[in-house]
Amino acid sequence: MNTDALDPLDRLIAERACERLVVEFVRTLDLGEPGDVAELFTPDGVWQWAEGDRRIEGRDALRAYFGARPADRLSRRLCTNILVTLTSASTASASTYFTTYRVDGHAGGMLPPRLPVQVGHYEDTFRQVDGGWLLAERSTFLGGPTERLGTAVPR
């Protein structure tokens, strides 16, 4: 399909809905219930990493994966350069740069500034389902390990 034939307002609404999914994904991981990220994916959605054999497929598997995130993890993700491209009236792709600041073992309070643990980009595909947009597949490129803080000292 020639996406240039789409109504400009429809195109803008679709692009914004996909961009919002990118932002909602990181907000849910950092400030919400991590397992809820699965609801942003299609029922057969996929999260995979470009390096290695890491691939999680299906909403139930995604819910279990993200829900198993350590309770003492503190993270903040920054996403920039979100470029959504409609590939049809009901599909889209996007590329997003990300930077992740994260530690495990956080017991509360402020932390001194740290370097990012990950800098990379996401490549996403989206699909319109029942009138709304969802992530169909997310591929992660680059990454790094998570720092583990020492044992917290009681106050």
PDB file of C-alpha atoms in Angstrom:
ATOM      1  CA  MET A   1       0.000   0.000   0.000  1.00  0.00           C
ATOM      2  CA  ASN A   2       1.154   3.495  -0.759  1.00  0.00           C
ATOM      3  CA  THR A   3       1.094   5.185   2.649  1.00  0.00           C
ATOM      4  CA  ASP A   4       1.201   8.605   0.954  1.00  0.00           C
ATOM      5  CA  ALA A   5      -2.490   8.058   0.142  1.00  0.00           C
ATOM      6  CA  LEU A   6      -3.404   8.057   3.851  1.00  0.00           C
ATOM      7  CA  ASP A   7      -5.232  11.066   5.198  1.00  0.00           C
ATOM      8  CA  PRO A   8      -2.605  13.304   6.877  1.00  0.00           C
ATOM      9  CA  LEU A   9      -4.610  13.445  10.117  1.00  0.00           C
ATOM     10  CA  ASP A  10      -4.960   9.635  10.210  1.00  0.00           C
ATOM     11  CA  ARG A  11      -1.209   9.331   9.628  1.00  0.00           C
ATOM     12  CA  LEU A  12      -0.455  11.781  12.445  1.00  0.00           C
ATOM     13  CA  ILE A  13      -2.793   9.991  14.875  1.00  0.00           C
ATOM     14  CA  ALA A  14      -1.255   6.597  14.071  1.00  0.00           C
ATOM     15  CA  GLU A  15       2.319   7.888  14.398  1.00  0.00           C
ATOM     16  CA  ARG A  16       1.497   9.546  17.726  1.00  0.00           C
ATOM     17  CA  ALA A  17      -0.169   6.371  19.058  1.00  0.00           C
ATOM     18  CA  CYS A  18       2.966   4.360  18.244  1.00  0.00           C
ATOM     19  CA  GLU A  19       5.252   7.006  19.741  1.00  0.00           C
ATOM     20  CA  ARG A  20       3.150   6.951  22.897  1.00  0.00           C
ATOM     21  CA  LEU A  21       3.634   3.170  23.159  1.00  0.00           C
ATOM     22  CA  VAL A  22       7.418   3.675  23.108  1.00  0.00           C
ATOM     23  CA  VAL A  23       7.158   6.164  25.980  1.00  0.00           C
ATOM     24  CA  GLU A  24       4.552   4.164  27.915  1.00  0.00           C
ATOM     25  CA  PHE A  25       6.782   1.084  27.745  1.00  0.00           C
ATOM     26  CA  VAL A  26       9.681   2.747  29.593  1.00  0.00           C
ATOM     27  CA  ARG A  27       7.403   4.627  31.994  1.00  0.00           C
ATOM     28  CA  THR A  28       5.697   1.381  33.004  1.00  0.00           C
ATOM     29  CA  LEU A  29       9.035  -0.367  33.556  1.00  0.00           C
ATOM     30  CA  ASP A  30      10.475   2.497  35.609  1.00  0.00           C
ATOM     31  CA  LEU A  31       7.463   3.747  37.556  1.00  0.00           C
ATOM     32  CA  GLY A  32       4.658   1.220  37.187  1.00  0.00           C
ATOM     33  CA  GLU A  33       4.137  -2.508  37.495  1.00  0.00           C
ATOM     34  CA  PRO A  34       6.754  -4.065  35.176  1.00  0.00           C
ATOM     35  CA  GLY A  35       4.547  -7.049  34.321  1.00  0.00           C
ATOM     36  CA  ASP A  36       1.978  -4.637  32.861  1.00  0.00           C
ATOM     37  CA  VAL A  37       4.373  -3.948  29.964  1.00  0.00           C
ATOM     38  CA  ALA A  38       2.990  -7.143  28.397  1.00  0.00           C
ATOM     39  CA  GLU A  39      -0.347  -5.373  27.790  1.00  0.00           C
ATOM     40  CA  LEU A  40       1.387  -3.004  25.364  1.00  0.00           C
ATOM     41  CA  PHE A  41       2.187  -5.956  23.064  1.00  0.00           C
ATOM     42  CA  THR A  42      -0.039  -7.904  20.696  1.00  0.00           C
ATOM     43  CA  PRO A  43      -1.021 -11.337  22.080  1.00  0.00           C
ATOM     44  CA  ASP A  44       1.765 -12.878  19.957  1.00  0.00           C
ATOM     45  CA  GLY A  45       4.198 -10.014  20.655  1.00  0.00           C
ATOM     46  CA  VAL A  46       7.960 -10.562  20.706  1.00  0.00           C
ATOM     47  CA  TRP A  47      10.845  -8.984  22.661  1.00  0.00           C
ATOM     48  CA  GLN A  48      14.280  -9.988  21.415  1.00  0.00           C
ATOM     49  CA  TRP A  49      17.893  -8.951  21.631  1.00  0.00           C
ATOM     50  CA  ALA A  50      20.123  -8.682  18.583  1.00  0.00           C
ATOM     51  CA  GLU A  51      22.954 -10.445  20.441  1.00  0.00           C
ATOM     52  CA  GLY A  52      22.545 -14.000  21.698  1.00  0.00           C
ATOM     53  CA  ASP A  53      19.484 -16.197  21.925  1.00  0.00           C
ATOM     54  CA  ARG A  54      17.278 -13.966  24.063  1.00  0.00           C
ATOM     55  CA  ARG A  55      13.740 -13.983  22.679  1.00  0.00           C
ATOM     56  CA  ILE A  56      10.467 -13.821  24.591  1.00  0.00           C
ATOM     57  CA  GLU A  57       7.293 -14.519  22.674  1.00  0.00           C
ATOM     58  CA  GLY A  58       3.662 -14.131  23.677  1.00  0.00           C
ATOM     59  CA  ARG A  59       1.932 -11.931  26.218  1.00  0.00           C
ATOM     60  CA  ASP A  60       2.028 -14.517  29.035  1.00  0.00           C
ATOM     61  CA  ALA A  61       5.776 -15.041  28.612  1.00  0.00           C
ATOM     62  CA  LEU A  62       6.348 -11.270  28.459  1.00  0.00           C
ATOM     63  CA  ARG A  63       4.274 -10.752  31.626  1.00  0.00           C
ATOM     64  CA  ALA A  64       6.312 -13.408  33.451  1.00  0.00           C
ATOM     65  CA  TYR A  65       9.624 -11.990  32.194  1.00  0.00           C
ATOM     66  CA  PHE A  66       8.951  -8.377  33.143  1.00  0.00           C
ATOM     67  CA  GLY A  67       7.124  -9.368  36.333  1.00  0.00           C
ATOM     68  CA  ALA A  68      10.272 -11.186  37.524  1.00  0.00           C
ATOM     69  CA  ARG A  69      12.202  -7.920  37.619  1.00  0.00           C
ATOM     70  CA  PRO A  70      14.036  -7.574  40.974  1.00  0.00           C
ATOM     71  CA  ALA A  71      11.964  -5.653  43.531  1.00  0.00           C
ATOM     72  CA  ASP A  72      15.059  -3.657  44.576  1.00  0.00           C
ATOM     73  CA  ARG A  73      15.786  -2.424  41.024  1.00  0.00           C
ATOM     74  CA  LEU A  74      15.785   1.326  40.470  1.00  0.00           C
ATOM     75  CA  SER A  75      15.816   2.371  36.833  1.00  0.00           C
ATOM     76  CA  ARG A  76      15.234   5.361  34.628  1.00  0.00           C
ATOM     77  CA  ARG A  77      15.238   5.207  30.860  1.00  0.00           C
ATOM     78  CA  LEU A  78      15.555   8.072  28.433  1.00  0.00           C
ATOM     79  CA  CYS A  79      14.217   7.666  24.904  1.00  0.00           C
ATOM     80  CA  THR A  80      15.013  10.086  22.089  1.00  0.00           C
ATOM     81  CA  ASN A  81      14.916  10.331  18.309  1.00  0.00           C
ATOM     82  CA  ILE A  82      11.685   8.324  18.085  1.00  0.00           C
ATOM     83  CA  LEU A  83      11.015   7.959  14.374  1.00  0.00           C
ATOM     84  CA  VAL A  84       7.759   6.198  13.494  1.00  0.00           C
ATOM     85  CA  THR A  85       7.106   5.187   9.883  1.00  0.00           C
ATOM     86  CA  LEU A  86       3.715   3.927   8.762  1.00  0.00           C
ATOM     87  CA  THR A  87       4.157   0.866   6.547  1.00  0.00           C
ATOM     88  CA  SER A  88       0.414   0.480   5.881  1.00  0.00           C
ATOM     89  CA  ALA A  89      -2.859   1.759   7.327  1.00  0.00           C
ATOM     90  CA  SER A  90      -2.550  -0.822  10.134  1.00  0.00           C
ATOM     91  CA  THR A  91       1.203  -1.409  10.529  1.00  0.00           C
ATOM     92  CA  ALA A  92       4.171   0.760  11.418  1.00  0.00           C
ATOM     93  CA  SER A  93       7.829   0.564  12.371  1.00  0.00           C
ATOM     94  CA  ALA A  94       9.995   2.767  14.560  1.00  0.00           C
ATOM     95  CA  SER A  95      13.557   3.347  15.636  1.00  0.00           C
ATOM     96  CA  THR A  96      14.273   4.845  19.072  1.00  0.00           C
ATOM     97  CA  TYR A  97      17.537   5.660  20.834  1.00  0.00           C
ATOM     98  CA  PHE A  98      17.649   4.798  24.531  1.00  0.00           C
ATOM     99  CA  THR A  99      19.856   5.275  27.556  1.00  0.00           C
ATOM    100  CA  THR A 100      19.255   3.247  30.730  1.00  0.00           C
ATOM    101  CA  TYR A 101      20.367   4.190  34.226  1.00  0.00           C
ATOM    102  CA  ARG A 102      19.815   1.262  36.571  1.00  0.00           C
ATOM    103  CA  VAL A 103      21.011  -0.367  39.793  1.00  0.00           C
ATOM    104  CA  ASP A 104      19.892  -3.399  41.746  1.00  0.00           C
ATOM    105  CA  GLY A 105      19.995  -3.391  45.536  1.00  0.00           C
ATOM    106  CA  HIS A 106      18.371   0.025  45.953  1.00  0.00           C
ATOM    107  CA  ALA A 107      17.028   0.415  49.481  1.00  0.00           C
ATOM    108  CA  GLY A 108      15.632   3.934  49.098  1.00  0.00           C
ATOM    109  CA  GLY A 109      16.939   7.463  49.132  1.00  0.00           C
ATOM    110  CA  MET A 110      19.046   9.419  46.692  1.00  0.00           C
ATOM    111  CA  LEU A 111      21.999   7.864  44.890  1.00  0.00           C
ATOM    112  CA  PRO A 112      25.103   9.622  43.595  1.00  0.00           C
ATOM    113  CA  PRO A 113      25.077  10.078  39.810  1.00  0.00           C
ATOM    114  CA  ARG A 114      26.092   7.001  37.836  1.00  0.00           C
ATOM    115  CA  LEU A 115      27.020   6.268  34.281  1.00  0.00           C
ATOM    116  CA  PRO A 116      24.382   4.645  32.090  1.00  0.00           C
ATOM    117  CA  VAL A 117      24.346   0.839  32.024  1.00  0.00           C
ATOM    118  CA  GLN A 118      22.932   0.700  28.508  1.00  0.00           C
ATOM    119  CA  VAL A 119      23.045   2.888  25.452  1.00  0.00           C
ATOM    120  CA  GLY A 120      21.477   1.584  22.301  1.00  0.00           C
ATOM    121  CA  HIS A 121      18.381   1.589  20.176  1.00  0.00           C
ATOM    122  CA  TYR A 122      15.091  -0.225  19.794  1.00  0.00           C
ATOM    123  CA  GLU A 123      13.646  -1.315  16.473  1.00  0.00           C
ATOM    124  CA  ASP A 124       9.901  -1.797  16.803  1.00  0.00           C
ATOM    125  CA  THR A 125       7.038  -2.973  14.669  1.00  0.00           C
ATOM    126  CA  PHE A 126       3.461  -2.053  15.542  1.00  0.00           C
ATOM    127  CA  ARG A 127       0.114  -3.439  14.511  1.00  0.00           C
ATOM    128  CA  GLN A 128      -3.348  -1.991  14.837  1.00  0.00           C
ATOM    129  CA  VAL A 129      -5.607  -4.385  16.773  1.00  0.00           C
ATOM    130  CA  ASP A 130      -9.280  -3.672  17.475  1.00  0.00           C
ATOM    131  CA  GLY A 131      -8.814   0.000  16.617  1.00  0.00           C
ATOM    132  CA  GLY A 132      -5.767   0.537  18.864  1.00  0.00           C
ATOM    133  CA  TRP A 133      -2.040   0.271  18.279  1.00  0.00           C
ATOM    134  CA  LEU A 134       0.183  -2.312  20.001  1.00  0.00           C
ATOM    135  CA  LEU A 135       3.810  -3.404  19.835  1.00  0.00           C
ATOM    136  CA  ALA A 136       4.146  -6.504  17.671  1.00  0.00           C
ATOM    137  CA  GLU A 137       7.911  -6.863  18.010  1.00  0.00           C
ATOM    138  CA  ARG A 138      10.744  -5.061  19.784  1.00  0.00           C
ATOM    139  CA  SER A 139      14.388  -5.745  19.040  1.00  0.00           C
ATOM    140  CA  THR A 140      17.043  -4.300  21.341  1.00  0.00           C
ATOM    141  CA  PHE A 141      20.494  -3.395  20.063  1.00  0.00           C
ATOM    142  CA  LEU A 142      23.463  -2.863  22.419  1.00  0.00           C
ATOM    143  CA  GLY A 143      23.283  -3.074  26.161  1.00  0.00           C
ATOM    144  CA  GLY A 144      25.262  -3.739  29.310  1.00  0.00           C
ATOM    145  CA  PRO A 145      25.157  -5.372  32.741  1.00  0.00           C
ATOM    146  CA  THR A 146      23.294  -3.969  35.737  1.00  0.00           C
ATOM    147  CA  GLU A 147      25.334  -2.741  38.685  1.00  0.00           C
ATOM    148  CA  ARG A 148      24.614  -4.441  42.030  1.00  0.00           C
ATOM    149  CA  LEU A 149      25.026  -2.126  45.026  1.00  0.00           C
ATOM    150  CA  GLY A 150      26.607  -3.413  48.237  1.00  0.00           C
ATOM    151  CA  THR A 151      24.463  -4.518  51.131  1.00  0.00           C
ATOM    152  CA  ALA A 152      22.387  -1.610  52.387  1.00  0.00           C
ATOM    153  CA  VAL A 153      23.234  -0.329  55.854  1.00  0.00           C
ATOM    154  CA  PRO A 154      20.134   0.039  58.085  1.00  0.00           C
ATOM    155  CA  ARG A 155      19.400   3.605  59.192  1.00  0.00           C
TER     156      ARG A 155
END
